[in-house]
Amino acid sequence: MKKQSIEQLQKTCTQLRRDVLRMVHAVQSGHPGAPLGCAEFFVALYFDQLRHNPDFKMDGKGEDIFFLSNGHLSAGWYSVLARSGYFPVSELKTFRKLNSRLQGHPATHEHLPGIRIASGSLGQGLSVALGAAQAKKIDQDDKLVYILMGDGELQEGQVWEAAMYAAHHKVDNLIATVDYNGQQIDGPTKKIMDLMNLKAKWEAFGWEVNEIKEGNDMKSVLEGLEKAKALTGKGKPVLNLLYTEMGYGVDFMVGTHKWHGSPPNDEQLAQALGQLEETLGDY
Amino acid sequence: MSLDLKFTYTEKKDTRSGFGDGFLEAGRKNPNVVGLCADLIGSLKMGDFQKEFPDRFFQTGIAEANMIGISAGLAIGGKIPFAGTFANFATGRVYDQIRQSVAYSDKNVKICASHAGLTLGEDGATHQILEDLGMMKMLPHMTVINPCDYNQTKAATLAIAEYEGPVYLRFGRPSWPIFTPADQKFEIGKAWKMIDGKDVTIFATGHLVWEAVVAEAMLREEGIHAEVINIHTIKPLDEAAILESVKKTGCAVSAEEHQINGGLGDSIAQVLSRHHPSPLEYVGVNDSFGESGTPTELLEKYGLNAENIVKAAKRALARK
């Protein structure tokens, strides 16, 4: 895939946000907040960073592969998969509907290209990514494994089992990213279950921590991901703390947990789309 | 009194050793076979594999949920992971991980569960899981296997390495008679009629297959000819073999080291009620936890030995 300019990538982000909003609006269910906040990450990853082949193969041999552990960001992931050629963009209209490959949470069962594991029940993805990374090591495959987790998800104990394992086994061909938006369904993480000093926690678990302070700025995300890549292969697993704003891109959705799992109504959709230019053509 | 047993043994061994030896052999046959264990390598008899293939073996520490997830990831990369721990920690503790990352995701992961059932013995009820078969058989796409002795466990281990798809393999701790042949062919999903009979069918799984063999001889002394069928695969269940036998004998007993609720007997009852309603008596644990004791003491106290199979067979016969 040819490298795109920052301006082009930003346009794709805007389209991804439109896709997400239209998808959750159409079925009046789903999770718009977090994928709006992760648009830059998704687009930077799929259109710039990943050495991947949209002609999908489950084992991902010889490719960088990505796992989404916080499966409720499915609308955003489906959009970026479709927009980068994994399946027809028109299929986005089937999201969460009966007989669709685009399940409410990502699944392999319907064989949607791009998806290698079901996710939705939180806390499991990092372990899966570790296994995939170790399979690459056995095969002497020098490509990388990426995984995105939510910050609220870090409240699950399994994440820390995996964190401990990764450092002990020196899984250094893995780049994990935490969507550090400080929000979860019931409210701000600080209020629900304070994550305290995440950087210190991951460092104490033996990880190389790379902070990406402007997670909704394309240039900053690209630089951050490049830096993360440079940190691989040095005996330590790598973690990006990606500071984002839930609901970014729509003024009345940004920075609150209220849009974590609530779709916009007709009026709100119109208002939101008014703030997001149709750049690549709606599905 | 000496019984005229149709199957005999000269040696006893634990079924977990059958797993360990089969696992090593599977590893030698196929470089994609890899192993994981959550701090129970010695108990699971996975040490020989680890020694021979250190780069294909992963110690996860006491973190079973992580082990299941890693296994799913290894399977994505084309490996055939055998994840071993005690049956309790291989099922109840990680049910959601198995459900989402393995079964629903169609991953070629072999969950290898030792120390299942009461015969774990002295460790007591915290470790004596009696619900695992039920939990695992409820999961769509899961194959559930519970072999009866060392040889069958070894054969089953080799068979699941060749099979593509998630498998739950259950075995145990106690030294147990080796009464099936070393060169047996293990066919997943195919019941094995070990003893022909005409009066009552005993469907047994795991360690209780041996108790069924003993019970058959005891019943024969009283002129009752029991058919003994070894149901090593709980799921997919060999419905044809079950129906063929019960159509002949007219009644049956199920025998398992598991809760009656949700176990093999439940699966057989479903088959019979749909196709050939017949008296069925259950030998299993009746809605209770276990406790500390020797395997033999526990099987006796909880009603899971040959004497109890004999009694159940007579109850079934009386209902014909």
Coordinates of C-alpha atoms in Angstrom, one line a residue, chain A residues 58-61 65 67 69 103 105-111 116-122 124 126-135 138-139 158 161-163 165 168-169, chain B residues 31-32 34 36 55-79 93 96-98 100-107 141:
Chain A
M58 CA -5.9 -16.3 9.3
D59 CA -2.3 -17.3 10.2
G60 CA -0.9 -13.9 9.2
K61 CA 2.4 -15.4 8.4
I65 CA -1.2 -8.5 12.6
F67 CA -6.0 -7.7 17.5
S69 CA -9.2 -6.6 22.6
Q103 CA -21.4 -8.9 14.5
H105 CA -18.7 -7.5 18.7
P106 CA -15.9 -8.9 16.4
A107 CA -16.2 -12.6 15.7
T108 CA -14.4 -15.1 13.5
H109 CA -17.4 -17.3 13.1
E110 CA -18.8 -15.6 10.1
H111 CA -15.4 -15.4 8.5
R116 CA -8.7 -13.5 13.9
I117 CA -10.3 -13.8 17.3
A118 CA -13.6 -13.0 18.9
S119 CA -13.5 -10.2 21.5
G120 CA -16.0 -8.4 23.6
S121 CA -15.6 -10.1 26.9
L122 CA -12.8 -7.9 28.1
Q124 CA -8.6 -11.6 26.9
L126 CA -3.4 -9.4 25.2
S127 CA -3.0 -13.1 26.0
V128 CA -4.1 -14.0 22.5
A129 CA -1.7 -11.5 21.0
L130 CA 1.1 -13.0 23.1
G131 CA 0.4 -16.4 21.7
A132 CA 0.4 -15.0 18.1
A133 CA 3.7 -13.2 18.8
Q134 CA 5.3 -16.4 20.1
A135 CA 4.1 -18.3 17.1
I138 CA 8.9 -20.0 16.6
D139 CA 8.5 -19.5 12.9
Q158 CA -6.1 -11.4 33.1
E161 CA -1.3 -12.1 34.0
A162 CA -0.5 -11.4 30.4
A163 CA 1.6 -8.3 31.3
Y165 CA 4.1 -13.2 31.1
H168 CA 9.2 -12.8 31.6
H169 CA 9.2 -14.4 28.2
Chain B
P31 CA 6.7 -29.8 14.8
N32 CA 3.6 -27.7 15.1
V34 CA 3.4 -27.0 21.3
L36 CA 1.8 -24.8 27.8
D55 CA 11.4 -23.8 22.3
R56 CA 8.0 -25.2 21.9
F57 CA 7.0 -25.2 25.5
F58 CA 5.7 -22.3 27.5
Q59 CA 5.5 -22.1 31.3
T60 CA 2.7 -19.6 32.1
G61 CA 3.0 -19.6 35.9
I62 CA -0.2 -19.7 37.9
A63 CA -2.3 -17.9 35.4
E64 CA -4.7 -20.2 33.6
A65 CA -6.8 -17.5 31.9
N66 CA -3.7 -16.1 30.3
M67 CA -2.6 -19.7 29.3
I68 CA -5.9 -20.2 27.4
G69 CA -5.6 -16.9 25.6
I70 CA -2.0 -17.6 24.6
S71 CA -3.0 -21.0 23.3
A72 CA -5.6 -19.4 21.1
G73 CA -3.0 -17.0 19.8
L74 CA -0.5 -19.8 19.1
A75 CA -3.3 -21.6 17.2
I76 CA -3.9 -18.5 15.1
G77 CA -0.2 -18.8 14.1
G78 CA -0.8 -22.4 12.9
K79 CA 0.5 -24.2 16.1
R93 CA -11.7 -21.0 36.3
D96 CA -15.2 -17.5 29.6
Q97 CA -11.7 -17.6 28.0
I98 CA -12.5 -21.0 26.5
Q100 CA -14.8 -16.7 23.6
S101 CA -11.2 -17.2 22.6
V102 CA -11.3 -20.9 21.8
A103 CA -14.7 -22.4 21.1
Y104 CA -16.5 -19.4 19.6
S105 CA -13.3 -18.4 17.7
D106 CA -12.9 -22.0 16.4
K107 CA -9.3 -22.3 17.6
H141 CA -17.8 -26.7 18.7

